[in-house]
N, CA, C and O atoms as a DFTB+ gen file, in Angstrom:
576 C
 N C O
     1  1       0.612      -0.898      -0.098
     2  2      -0.083      -0.065       0.052
     3  2       0.841       1.043      -0.210
     4  3       2.049       0.823      -0.128
     5  1       0.256       2.616      -0.623
     6  2       1.149       3.352      -0.704
     7  2       0.391       4.445       0.147
     8  3      -0.781       4.397       0.522
     9  1       1.453       5.583       0.401
    10  2       0.696       6.809       1.180
    11  2      -0.394       7.555       0.573
    12  3      -1.230       8.135       1.266
    13  1      -0.421       7.562      -1.159
    14  2      -1.472       8.010      -1.625
    15  2      -2.897       7.460      -1.853
    16  3      -3.967       7.834      -2.332
    17  1      -2.292       6.253      -1.192
    18  2      -4.000       4.930      -1.570
    19  2      -4.529       4.975      -0.087
    20  3      -5.648       4.547       0.197
    21  1      -3.842       5.405       0.658
    22  2      -4.092       4.813       2.295
    23  2      -5.314       6.163       2.773
    24  3      -5.531       7.300       2.353
    25  1      -5.789       5.460       3.651
    26  2      -6.850       6.355       4.506
    27  2      -6.406       7.349       5.614
    28  3      -7.033       8.356       5.944
    29  1      -5.385       6.974       6.068
    30  2      -4.459       6.931       7.328
    31  2      -3.109       6.957       7.271
    32  3      -2.685       5.990       6.638
    33  1      -2.028       7.874       7.792
    34  2      -0.665       7.718       8.034
    35  2      -0.185       7.690       9.063
    36  3      -1.291       7.972       9.524
    37  1       0.445       7.619       9.956
    38  2       1.578       7.536      10.736
    39  2       3.096       8.211      10.429
    40  3       3.772       7.545       9.644
    41  1       3.640       9.289      10.880
    42  2       4.688       9.479      10.747
    43  2       5.408       9.802      12.258
    44  3       4.968      10.586      13.099
    45  1       6.605       8.998      12.357
    46  2       7.100       8.944      13.422
    47  2       8.671       9.955      13.555
    48  3       9.766       9.873      12.998
    49  1       7.995      11.023      14.742
    50  2       9.414      12.041      14.729
    51  2      10.499      12.071      15.408
    52  3      10.498      11.003      16.019
    53  1      11.741      12.836      15.767
    54  2      12.391      11.906      17.152
    55  2      12.466      13.981      17.599
    56  3      12.739      14.976      16.927
    57  1      12.026      13.734      19.155
    58  2      12.109      14.613      19.591
    59  2      12.939      14.840      20.949
    60  3      13.228      13.739      21.416
    61  1      13.357      15.757      21.635
    62  2      14.153      15.862      22.532
    63  2      13.878      14.722      23.554
    64  3      14.863      14.074      23.906
    65  1      12.300      14.295      24.235
    66  2      12.172      13.351      25.157
    67  2      12.008      12.334      24.651
    68  3      11.532      11.402      25.298
    69  1      12.458      12.160      22.927
    70  2      12.081      11.053      22.777
    71  2      11.746      10.567      21.369
    72  3      11.703      11.477      20.541
    73  1      11.524       9.460      20.954
    74  2      10.447       9.200      19.629
    75  2       9.258       9.661      20.193
    76  3       8.957       9.746      21.384
    77  1       8.388      10.050      18.836
    78  2       6.891      10.318      18.987
    79  2       6.304      10.301      17.749
    80  3       6.947      10.405      16.704
    81  1       5.063      10.170      17.817
    82  2       4.334       9.864      16.401
    83  2       3.369      11.200      15.987
    84  3       3.014      11.953      16.894
    85  1       3.030      11.421      14.838
    86  2       1.855      12.256      14.385
    87  2       1.061      11.050      13.836
    88  3       1.636      10.007      13.525
    89  1      -0.139      11.200      13.737
    90  2      -1.137      10.474      12.868
    91  2      -1.800      11.325      12.274
    92  3      -2.108      12.387      12.814
    93  1      -2.266      10.895      10.598
    94  2      -2.969      12.063       9.887
    95  2      -4.044      11.080       8.863
    96  3      -3.721      10.048       8.275
    97  1      -5.008      11.558       8.861
    98  2      -6.389      10.979       8.298
    99  2      -6.297      11.888       6.942
   100  3      -5.973      13.072       6.850
   101  1      -6.710      10.898       5.838
   102  2      -7.346      11.636       4.509
   103  2      -8.305      12.136       4.736
   104  3      -9.125      11.574       5.462
   105  1      -8.517      13.248       4.250
   106  2      -9.776      14.196       3.969
   107  2     -10.319      15.495       3.155
   108  3      -9.497      16.351       3.483
   109  1     -10.912      15.895       2.592
   110  2     -11.160      17.139       1.581
   111  2     -11.085      18.249       2.265
   112  3     -11.663      18.546       3.310
   113  1     -10.163      18.999       1.475
   114  2      -9.875      20.369       2.135
   115  2     -10.695      21.117       1.272
   116  3     -11.245      20.520       0.346
   117  1     -10.919      22.679       1.466
   118  2     -11.641      23.792       1.068
   119  2     -11.944      23.578      -0.565
   120  3     -12.950      24.004      -1.132
   121  1     -10.664      22.691      -1.316
   122  2     -10.647      22.951      -2.649
   123  2     -10.907      21.684      -3.061
   124  3     -10.368      21.404      -4.132
   125  1     -11.723      20.609      -2.434
   126  2     -12.040      19.497      -2.745
   127  2     -10.789      18.724      -3.132
   128  3     -10.861      17.983      -4.112
   129  1      -9.846      18.808      -2.572
   130  2      -8.423      17.951      -3.085
   131  2      -8.429      17.203      -1.728
   132  3      -8.790      17.753      -0.688
   133  1      -7.936      15.693      -1.806
   134  2      -7.677      15.207      -1.050
   135  2      -6.135      15.343      -0.400
   136  3      -5.118      15.345      -1.092
   137  1      -6.160      15.472       1.280
   138  2      -4.419      15.928       1.554
   139  2      -4.994      14.943       3.062
   140  3      -6.094      14.654       3.533
   141  1      -3.900      14.737       3.340
   142  2      -3.539      14.196       4.840
   143  2      -4.146      15.224       5.989
   144  3      -3.993      16.362       5.544
   145  1      -4.353      15.239       6.418
   146  2      -4.917      15.855       7.877
   147  2      -4.323      15.916       9.036
   148  3      -3.436      15.082       8.854
   149  1      -4.176      16.300      10.085
   150  2      -3.272      15.984      11.223
   151  2      -4.511      15.379      11.936
   152  3      -5.528      16.045      11.747
   153  1      -4.656      14.372      12.642
   154  2      -6.058      13.873      13.795
   155  2      -5.065      14.044      15.313
   156  3      -5.721      14.622      16.180
   157  1      -4.134      13.788      15.615
   158  2      -3.384      13.657      16.817
   159  2      -2.232      13.225      17.206
   160  3      -2.032      12.012      17.131
   161  1      -1.312      13.995      17.656
   162  2      -0.060      13.801      18.216
   163  2       0.244      12.405      18.759
   164  3      -0.702      11.645      18.555
   165  1       1.397      11.768      19.464
   166  2       1.531      10.802      20.196
   167  2       2.450      11.306      20.991
   168  3       3.178      12.013      20.294
   169  1       2.817      11.310      22.152
   170  2       3.636      11.790      22.844
   171  2       4.713      11.075      22.904
   172  3       4.516       9.904      22.580
   173  1       6.302      11.457      23.337
   174  2       7.165      10.020      23.869
   175  2       6.683       9.336      24.660
   176  3       7.189       8.214      24.664
   177  1       5.788       9.506      25.477
   178  2       5.938       8.482      26.658
   179  2       4.685       7.492      26.393
   180  3       4.610       6.330      26.793
   181  1       3.587       8.286      25.535
   182  2       2.198       7.232      25.082
   183  2       2.875       6.471      23.550
   184  3       2.288       5.544      22.992
   185  1       4.069       7.009      23.081
   186  2       4.562       6.405      22.306
   187  2       5.460       4.826      22.404
   188  3       5.389       3.757      21.798
   189  1       6.001       5.179      23.118
   190  2       6.861       4.113      24.104
   191  2       5.968       2.754      24.517
   192  3       6.250       1.575      24.305
   193  1       4.616       3.415      25.278
   194  2       3.772       2.764      26.009
   195  2       3.024       2.190      25.099
   196  3       2.642       1.065      25.421
   197  1       2.690       2.563      24.093
   198  2       2.055       1.718      22.734
   199  2       2.645       1.256      21.282
   200  3       2.106       1.048      20.195
   201  1       4.116       1.183      21.793
   202  2       4.894       0.733      20.577
   203  2       4.407      -0.594      20.407
   204  3       5.016      -0.971      19.406
   205  1       3.741      -1.446      20.747
   206  2       3.678      -2.892      20.120
   207  2       2.375      -2.606      19.186
   208  3       2.206      -3.229      18.138
   209  1       1.297      -1.425      19.735
   210  2       0.232      -0.828      18.716
   211  2       0.902      -0.757      17.123
   212  3       0.751      -1.235      15.999
   213  1       1.641       0.078      17.792
   214  2       2.079       1.514      16.209
   215  2       2.981       0.060      15.674
   216  3       2.479      -0.305      14.611
   217  1       3.844      -0.625      15.980
   218  2       4.260      -1.807      15.623
   219  2       3.455      -2.715      14.901
   220  3       3.964      -3.126      13.858
   221  1       2.068      -3.232      15.254
   222  2       1.589      -4.015      15.021
   223  2       0.614      -3.182      13.555
   224  3       0.493      -3.687      12.439
   225  1       0.127      -2.052      13.927
   226  2      -0.282      -1.681      12.777
   227  2       0.200      -0.971      11.625
   228  3      -0.507      -0.544      10.713
   229  1       1.518      -0.866      11.730
   230  2       2.569      -0.973      10.354
   231  2       2.840      -2.526       9.563
   232  3       2.798      -2.853       8.377
   233  1       3.047      -3.066      10.458
   234  2       3.318      -4.216       9.892
   235  2       1.745      -4.709       9.333
   236  3       1.687      -5.100       8.167
   237  1       0.892      -4.697       9.887
   238  2      -0.300      -4.883       9.428
   239  2      -0.889      -4.517       7.827
   240  3      -1.481      -5.241       7.027
   241  1      -0.516      -3.264       7.743
   242  2      -0.794      -2.029       6.618
   243  2       0.610      -2.943       5.681
   244  3       0.393      -3.762       4.788
   245  1       1.419      -2.705       5.969
   246  2       2.361      -3.031       5.228
   247  2       3.522      -4.091       4.811
   248  3       4.357      -3.930       3.920
   249  1       3.409      -4.948       5.466
   250  2       4.002      -6.761       5.670
   251  2       4.859      -6.675       6.944
   252  3       5.251      -5.713       7.605
   253  1       5.021      -8.022       7.068
   254  2       5.998      -8.575       8.414
   255  2       7.406      -7.874       7.889
   256  3       8.212      -8.078       8.797
   257  1       7.852      -7.372       7.162
   258  2       9.085      -7.051       7.601
   259  2       9.227      -5.434       7.191
   260  3      10.159      -4.974       6.531
   261  1       7.906      -4.542       7.819
   262  2       8.414      -3.195       8.235
   263  2       8.965      -2.946       9.521
   264  3       8.512      -3.563      10.486
   265  1       9.871      -2.133       9.659
   266  2      10.220      -1.370      10.568
   267  2       9.513      -0.099      10.583
   268  3       9.374       0.687       9.646
   269  1       9.073      -0.002      11.816
   270  2       8.467       1.621      12.827
   271  2      10.117       2.362      13.203
   272  3      10.910       2.162      14.123
   273  1      10.142       3.378      11.874
   274  2      11.607       4.144      11.688
   275  2      10.595       5.592      11.551
   276  3       9.446       5.790      11.155
   277  1      11.975       6.680      12.249
   278  2      11.652       8.010      12.287
   279  2      11.502       8.502      10.779
   280  3      12.124       7.761      10.017
   281  1      10.989       9.321      10.284
   282  2      11.346      10.098       8.669
   283  2       9.901       9.827       7.667
   284  3       8.980      10.638       7.571
   285  1       9.940       9.090       7.283
   286  2       8.758       9.200       6.042
   287  2       7.409       8.914       6.440
   288  3       7.381       8.138       7.395
   289  1       6.101       9.338       5.967
   290  2       5.051       8.593       6.547
   291  2       4.727       7.448       6.048
   292  3       4.851       7.169       4.856
   293  1       4.254       6.640       6.981
   294  2       3.811       5.252       6.628
   295  2       2.320       4.870       6.904
   296  3       1.646       4.874       7.935
   297  1       2.087       4.583       5.773
   298  2       0.778       4.708       5.300
   299  2      -0.427       3.145       6.372
   300  3      -0.050       1.976       6.456
   301  1      -1.546       3.599       6.885
   302  2      -2.324       2.512       7.925
   303  2      -3.552       2.264       7.120
   304  3      -3.972       3.261       6.534
   305  1      -4.344       0.962       6.929
   306  2      -5.303       0.868       6.677
   307  2      -6.329       1.344       6.833
   308  3      -6.280       2.469       7.331
   309  1      -7.190       1.004       6.638
   310  2      -8.535       1.731       7.632
   311  2      -8.785       0.968       9.028
   312  3      -9.164       1.784       9.868
   313  1      -8.699      -0.259       9.509
   314  2      -8.897      -0.687      10.826
   315  2      -7.440      -0.476      11.590
   316  3      -7.523      -0.418      12.816
   317  1      -6.260      -0.368      11.075
   318  2      -5.068      -0.171      11.974
   319  2      -5.141       1.247      12.144
   320  3      -4.575       1.691      13.143
   321  1      -5.785       2.145      11.292
   322  2      -5.710       3.337      11.336
   323  2      -6.419       3.440      12.162
   324  3      -5.739       3.698      13.155
   325  1      -7.598       3.396      12.460
   326  2      -8.614       3.833      13.370
   327  2      -8.337       3.483      15.029
   328  3      -8.574       4.129      16.050
   329  1      -7.570       1.821      14.730
   330  2      -7.038       2.032      16.013
   331  2      -6.172       2.728      16.532
   332  3      -6.264       3.042      17.718
   333  1      -4.882       3.223      15.561
   334  2      -4.007       4.370      16.379
   335  2      -4.786       5.758      16.721
   336  3      -4.539       6.647      17.536
   337  1      -5.724       5.597      15.861
   338  2      -6.449       7.496      15.736
   339  2      -7.267       7.422      17.472
   340  3      -7.441       8.395      18.206
   341  1      -7.688       5.843      17.797
   342  2      -8.412       5.749      18.732
   343  2      -7.499       6.049      20.457
   344  3      -7.837       6.538      21.535
   345  1      -6.175       5.404      19.864
   346  2      -5.124       5.174      20.765
   347  2      -4.739       6.736      21.058
   348  3      -4.799       7.272      22.165
   349  1      -4.364       7.303      19.933
   350  2      -3.885       8.771      19.962
   351  2      -4.800       9.827      20.787
   352  3      -4.391      10.583      21.668
   353  1      -6.076       9.715      20.327
   354  2      -6.889      10.556      21.015
   355  2      -6.796      10.275      22.432
   356  3      -6.105      10.986      23.161
   357  1      -7.324       9.472      22.785
   358  2      -7.061       8.135      24.643
   359  2      -6.101       8.876      24.980
   360  3      -6.383       9.750      25.800
   361  1      -5.135       8.823      24.649
   362  2      -3.363       8.811      24.986
   363  2      -3.066      10.250      25.563
   364  3      -2.269      10.490      26.470
   365  1      -4.007      11.358      24.740
   366  2      -3.328      12.566      24.664
   367  2      -3.781      13.031      26.263
   368  3      -4.921      13.060      26.724
   369  1      -2.962      13.254      26.692
   370  2      -2.604      14.266      28.022
   371  2      -2.197      13.439      29.123
   372  3      -1.592      13.813      30.127
   373  1      -2.573      12.319      28.850
   374  2      -2.319      11.117      30.378
   375  2      -0.730      10.496      30.104
   376  3      -0.110      10.163      29.095
   377  1      -0.431      10.531      31.573
   378  2       1.261      10.191      32.027
   379  2       1.265       8.742      32.474
   380  3       2.396       8.257      32.433
   381  1       0.691       8.242      32.726
   382  2       0.852       6.583      33.464
   383  2       1.015       5.726      32.425
   384  3       0.057       5.132      31.930
   385  1       2.590       5.550      31.890
   386  2       2.852       4.415      31.414
   387  2       1.569       2.878      31.415
   388  3       0.896       2.587      30.426
   389  1       1.523       2.223      32.576
   390  2       1.313       1.074      32.636
   391  2      -0.341       1.536      32.004
   392  3      -0.793       0.927      31.034
   393  1      -0.893       2.316      32.471
   394  2      -2.425       2.613      31.484
   395  2      -2.503       2.368      30.557
   396  3      -3.307       1.585      30.050
   397  1      -1.210       3.322      29.785
   398  2      -1.360       3.652      28.742
   399  2      -1.067       2.185      27.418
   400  3      -1.608       1.954      26.336
   401  1      -0.136       1.581      28.078
   402  2       0.205       0.225      27.961
   403  2      -1.059      -0.461      27.625
   404  3      -1.406      -0.912      26.533
   405  1      -1.852      -0.462      29.048
   406  2      -3.146      -1.204      28.654
   407  2      -4.056      -1.007      28.014
   408  3      -4.870      -1.850      27.637
   409  1      -4.058       0.591      27.704
   410  2      -5.517       1.124      26.534
   411  2      -4.672       0.442      25.327
   412  3      -5.128      -0.393      24.544
   413  1      -3.653       0.842      25.329
   414  2      -2.824       0.282      23.629
   415  2      -2.835      -0.983      23.276
   416  3      -2.656      -1.301      22.101
   417  1      -3.035      -1.826      24.182
   418  2      -3.134      -3.644      24.243
   419  2      -4.668      -3.519      24.187
   420  3      -4.882      -4.445      23.405
   421  1      -5.424      -3.208      24.364
   422  2      -7.206      -3.281      24.523
   423  2      -7.340      -2.848      23.075
   424  3      -7.796      -3.667      22.278
   425  1      -6.935      -1.462      22.596
   426  2      -7.153      -0.961      21.357
   427  2      -6.774      -2.072      20.275
   428  3      -7.340      -2.047      19.182
   429  1      -5.818      -3.048      20.570
   430  2      -5.009      -3.946      19.291
   431  2      -5.839      -4.867      19.378
   432  3      -6.079      -5.348      18.270
   433  1      -6.755      -5.639      20.745
   434  2      -6.947      -6.190      20.412
   435  2      -8.771      -6.522      19.591
   436  3      -9.396      -7.518      19.226
   437  1      -9.016      -5.004      19.631
   438  2     -10.578      -5.112      19.637
   439  2     -11.054      -4.810      18.262
   440  3     -10.284      -4.298      17.448
   441  1     -12.427      -5.133      17.926
   442  2     -12.931      -4.901      16.844
   443  2     -12.916      -3.954      16.105
   444  3     -13.484      -2.913      16.438
   445  1     -12.241      -4.077      14.873
   446  2     -11.863      -2.968      13.371
   447  2     -13.361      -2.265      13.850
   448  3     -13.312      -1.554      14.854
   449  1     -14.425      -2.405      13.303
   450  2     -16.112      -2.208      13.158
   451  2     -16.229      -1.004      14.381
   452  3     -16.535       0.175      14.207
   453  1     -15.864      -1.726      15.753
   454  2     -16.156      -0.797      17.053
   455  2     -14.950       0.379      16.766
   456  3     -15.263       1.567      16.681
   457  1     -14.029       0.079      16.676
   458  2     -12.902       0.981      16.869
   459  2     -13.436       2.129      15.828
   460  3     -13.486       3.302      16.199
   461  1     -13.733       1.837      14.841
   462  2     -14.130       2.616      13.534
   463  2     -15.155       3.701      14.612
   464  3     -14.880       4.841      14.986
   465  1     -16.003       3.131      14.824
   466  2     -17.094       3.619      15.383
   467  2     -16.635       5.037      16.618
   468  3     -16.792       6.241      16.415
   469  1     -16.201       4.540      17.546
   470  2     -15.558       5.314      18.504
   471  2     -14.384       6.392      17.686
   472  3     -14.370       7.522      18.174
   473  1     -13.706       6.233      16.864
   474  2     -13.236       7.260      16.012
   475  2     -14.356       8.299      15.935
   476  3     -14.390       9.378      16.526
   477  1     -15.402       7.708      14.979
   478  2     -16.074       9.067      14.433
   479  2     -16.850       9.385      15.508
   480  3     -17.255      10.514      15.231
   481  1     -17.301       9.078      16.559
   482  2     -17.577       9.638      17.884
   483  2     -16.506      10.743      18.378
   484  3     -16.965      11.732      18.950
   485  1     -15.371      10.660      18.230
   486  2     -14.409      11.230      19.120
   487  2     -14.001      12.218      18.112
   488  3     -13.245      13.076      18.567
   489  1     -14.249      12.316      17.055
   490  2     -13.937      13.020      15.894
   491  2     -14.785      14.571      15.882
   492  3     -14.535      15.506      15.120
   493  1     -15.642      14.540      16.749
   494  2     -16.864      15.234      16.288
   495  2     -16.110      16.611      17.261
   496  3     -15.344      16.675      18.223
   497  1     -16.848      17.620      16.358
   498  2     -16.067      18.838      17.201
   499  2     -16.687      19.574      18.584
   500  3     -16.024      20.388      19.227
   501  1     -18.088      19.160      18.957
   502  2     -19.002      19.302      20.034
   503  2     -18.677      18.477      21.484
   504  3     -17.918      17.515      21.608
   505  1     -19.277      18.976      22.278
   506  2     -19.040      17.925      23.641
   507  2     -19.075      16.351      23.381
   508  3     -18.563      15.444      24.038
   509  1     -19.847      16.312      22.206
   510  2     -20.153      14.785      22.105
   511  2     -18.825      14.142      21.858
   512  3     -18.826      12.938      22.115
   513  1     -17.794      14.587      21.465
   514  2     -16.507      14.021      20.931
   515  2     -15.483      14.059      22.209
   516  3     -14.551      13.254      22.228
   517  1     -15.667      15.040      23.329
   518  2     -15.107      14.787      24.744
   519  2     -15.632      13.966      25.270
   520  3     -14.824      13.263      25.878
   521  1     -17.164      13.485      25.427
   522  2     -17.287      12.780      26.360
   523  2     -17.377      10.884      25.617
   524  3     -17.455       9.963      26.429
   525  1     -17.356      10.630      24.370
   526  2     -16.578       9.782      24.192
   527  2     -15.064       9.854      24.338
   528  3     -14.880       9.308      25.425
   529  1     -14.095      10.150      23.948
   530  2     -12.778      10.040      24.734
   531  2     -13.226       9.801      26.095
   532  3     -13.175       8.615      26.424
   533  1     -13.637      10.585      26.942
   534  2     -13.533       9.845      28.381
   535  2     -14.078       8.355      28.278
   536  3     -13.611       7.379      28.867
   537  1     -14.995       8.376      27.544
   538  2     -15.857       7.057      27.828
   539  2     -14.818       5.806      27.388
   540  3     -14.717       4.715      27.949
   541  1     -14.092       6.286      26.240
   542  2     -13.091       4.940      25.987
   543  2     -12.349       4.883      26.663
   544  3     -12.125       3.723      27.009
   545  1     -11.548       5.855      27.267
   546  2     -10.736       6.049      28.047
   547  2     -11.025       4.997      29.525
   548  3     -10.100       4.275      29.897
   549  1     -12.169       4.995      30.182
   550  2     -12.599       4.452      30.755
   551  2     -12.501       2.648      30.292
   552  3     -11.743       1.859      30.855
   553  1     -13.387       2.305      29.236
   554  2     -13.864       1.651      28.834
   555  2     -11.834       0.270      28.725
   556  3     -11.627      -0.874      29.132
   557  1     -10.913       1.299      27.985
   558  2      -9.686       0.843      27.504
   559  2      -8.676       0.479      28.663
   560  3      -7.657      -0.210      28.627
   561  1      -9.324       1.210      29.779
   562  2      -8.407       0.803      31.029
   563  2      -7.405       1.840      31.475
   564  3      -6.692       1.762      32.475
   565  1      -7.459       3.080      30.365
   566  2      -6.727       4.105      30.875
   567  2      -6.322       4.697      31.617
   568  3      -5.205       5.155      31.856
   569  1      -7.530       4.739      32.187
   570  2      -8.061       5.882      33.488
   571  2      -9.041       4.965      34.318
   572  3      -9.759       4.036      33.946
   573  1      -8.816       5.586      35.695
   574  2      -9.565       4.723      36.615
   575  2     -11.301       5.041      36.901
   576  3     -11.941       4.325      37.671
Protein backbone atom coordinates (compact mmCIF):
# COMPACT_ATOMS: atom_id res chain seq x y z
CA UNK A 1 0.00 0.00 0.00
CA UNK A 2 1.23 3.48 -0.84
CA UNK A 3 0.63 6.66 1.15
CA UNK A 4 -1.47 8.15 -1.66
CA UNK A 5 -3.89 5.21 -1.42
CA UNK A 6 -4.08 5.00 2.37
CA UNK A 7 -6.86 6.50 4.49
CA UNK A 8 -4.46 7.03 7.40
CA UNK A 9 -0.74 7.63 7.74
CA UNK A 10 1.61 7.80 10.69
CA UNK A 11 4.93 9.58 10.87
CA UNK A 12 7.52 8.94 13.56
CA UNK A 13 9.46 12.03 14.64
CA UNK A 14 12.45 12.44 16.92
CA UNK A 15 12.00 14.84 19.81
CA UNK A 16 14.19 15.81 22.71
CA UNK A 17 12.16 13.54 25.02
CA UNK A 18 12.38 10.57 22.64
CA UNK A 19 10.54 9.29 19.60
CA UNK A 20 6.96 10.44 19.09
CA UNK A 21 4.40 9.99 16.33
CA UNK A 22 1.81 12.04 14.47
CA UNK A 23 -1.29 10.43 12.98
CA UNK A 24 -2.85 11.82 9.81
CA UNK A 25 -6.16 11.06 8.13
CA UNK A 26 -7.03 11.61 4.49
CA UNK A 27 -9.79 14.18 4.04
CA UNK A 28 -10.95 16.88 1.63
CA UNK A 29 -9.77 20.47 1.94
CA UNK A 30 -11.65 23.63 0.90
CA UNK A 31 -10.70 23.09 -2.76
CA UNK A 32 -12.06 19.53 -2.66
CA UNK A 33 -8.56 18.07 -2.89
CA UNK A 34 -7.57 15.03 -0.84
CA UNK A 35 -4.96 15.87 1.77
CA UNK A 36 -3.58 14.27 4.90
CA UNK A 37 -4.82 16.24 7.90
CA UNK A 38 -3.45 15.85 11.38
CA UNK A 39 -5.60 13.84 13.78
CA UNK A 40 -3.44 13.81 16.89
CA UNK A 41 0.11 13.65 18.14
CA UNK A 42 1.37 10.76 20.22
CA UNK A 43 3.75 11.94 22.94
CA UNK A 44 7.07 10.19 23.60
CA UNK A 45 5.62 8.50 26.72
CA UNK A 46 2.52 7.34 24.86
CA UNK A 47 4.70 6.24 21.93
CA UNK A 48 6.87 4.02 24.10
CA UNK A 49 3.83 2.63 25.99
CA UNK A 50 1.94 1.92 22.77
CA UNK A 51 4.88 0.81 20.64
CA UNK A 52 3.39 -2.67 20.26
CA UNK A 53 0.18 -1.25 18.80
CA UNK A 54 2.09 1.05 16.45
CA UNK A 55 4.39 -1.76 15.26
CA UNK A 56 1.42 -4.07 14.72
CA UNK A 57 -0.38 -1.33 12.76
CA UNK A 58 2.56 -0.72 10.44
CA UNK A 59 3.23 -4.43 9.95
CA UNK A 60 -0.47 -5.16 9.43
CA UNK A 61 -0.70 -2.49 6.74
CA UNK A 62 2.66 -2.89 4.98
CA UNK A 63 3.83 -6.42 5.72
CA UNK A 64 5.81 -8.36 8.30
CA UNK A 65 9.25 -6.97 7.43
CA UNK A 66 8.37 -3.29 7.89
CA UNK A 67 10.16 -1.32 10.59
CA UNK A 68 8.74 1.59 12.54
CA UNK A 69 11.39 4.24 11.88
CA UNK A 70 11.55 8.01 12.04
CA UNK A 71 11.20 9.88 8.80
CA UNK A 72 8.69 9.26 6.02
CA UNK A 73 4.94 8.77 6.24
CA UNK A 74 3.92 5.16 6.78
CA UNK A 75 0.49 4.26 5.35
CA UNK A 76 -2.11 2.53 7.52
CA UNK A 77 -5.24 0.74 6.37
CA UNK A 78 -8.67 1.69 7.73
CA UNK A 79 -8.76 -0.78 10.64
CA UNK A 80 -5.27 -0.06 11.94
CA UNK A 81 -5.62 3.65 11.31
CA UNK A 82 -8.78 3.80 13.41
CA UNK A 83 -7.09 1.82 16.21
CA UNK A 84 -4.06 4.14 16.25
CA UNK A 85 -6.37 7.17 16.01
CA UNK A 86 -8.39 6.05 19.02
CA UNK A 87 -5.18 5.40 20.94
CA UNK A 88 -3.80 8.82 20.04
CA UNK A 89 -6.97 10.59 21.20
CA UNK A 90 -7.25 8.47 24.36
CA UNK A 91 -3.56 8.95 25.25
CA UNK A 92 -3.60 12.70 24.77
CA UNK A 93 -2.66 14.32 28.08
CA UNK A 94 -2.27 11.08 30.06
CA UNK A 95 0.96 10.29 31.91
CA UNK A 96 0.61 6.80 33.43
CA UNK A 97 2.70 4.46 31.26
CA UNK A 98 1.12 1.27 32.66
CA UNK A 99 -2.38 2.44 31.89
CA UNK A 100 -1.37 3.72 28.45
CA UNK A 101 0.15 0.33 27.70
CA UNK A 102 -3.05 -1.40 28.82
CA UNK A 103 -5.15 0.91 26.64
CA UNK A 104 -2.93 0.22 23.62
CA UNK A 105 -3.22 -3.53 24.11
CA UNK A 106 -7.00 -3.34 24.49
CA UNK A 107 -7.29 -1.30 21.30
CA UNK A 108 -4.94 -3.66 19.44
CA UNK A 109 -7.29 -6.56 20.23
CA UNK A 110 -10.53 -4.62 19.66
CA UNK A 111 -12.89 -5.25 16.76
CA UNK A 112 -12.17 -2.96 13.78
CA UNK A 113 -15.82 -1.96 13.31
CA UNK A 114 -16.20 -0.95 16.96
CA UNK A 115 -13.00 1.06 16.87
CA UNK A 116 -14.11 2.86 13.71
CA UNK A 117 -17.40 3.75 15.44
CA UNK A 118 -15.53 5.17 18.43
CA UNK A 119 -13.20 7.10 16.11
CA UNK A 120 -16.22 8.68 14.45
CA UNK A 121 -17.67 9.70 17.80
CA UNK A 122 -14.42 11.19 19.06
CA UNK A 123 -13.83 13.17 15.86
CA UNK A 124 -16.92 15.32 16.46
CA UNK A 125 -16.04 18.92 17.32
CA UNK A 126 -18.71 19.44 19.98
CA UNK A 127 -18.92 18.15 23.54
CA UNK A 128 -20.04 14.71 22.28
CA UNK A 129 -16.47 14.06 21.15
CA UNK A 130 -15.05 14.93 24.57
CA UNK A 131 -17.50 12.60 26.29
CA UNK A 132 -16.63 9.82 23.85
CA UNK A 133 -12.92 10.24 24.61
CA UNK A 134 -13.64 10.02 28.33
CA UNK A 135 -15.83 6.94 27.86
CA UNK A 136 -13.25 5.14 25.75
CA UNK A 137 -10.54 6.00 28.28
CA UNK A 138 -12.59 4.20 30.92
CA UNK A 139 -13.38 1.21 28.69
CA UNK A 140 -9.76 0.72 27.62
CA UNK A 141 -8.60 1.07 31.24
CA UNK A 142 -6.49 4.14 30.49
CA UNK A 143 -7.93 5.82 33.60
CA UNK A 144 -9.58 4.59 36.78
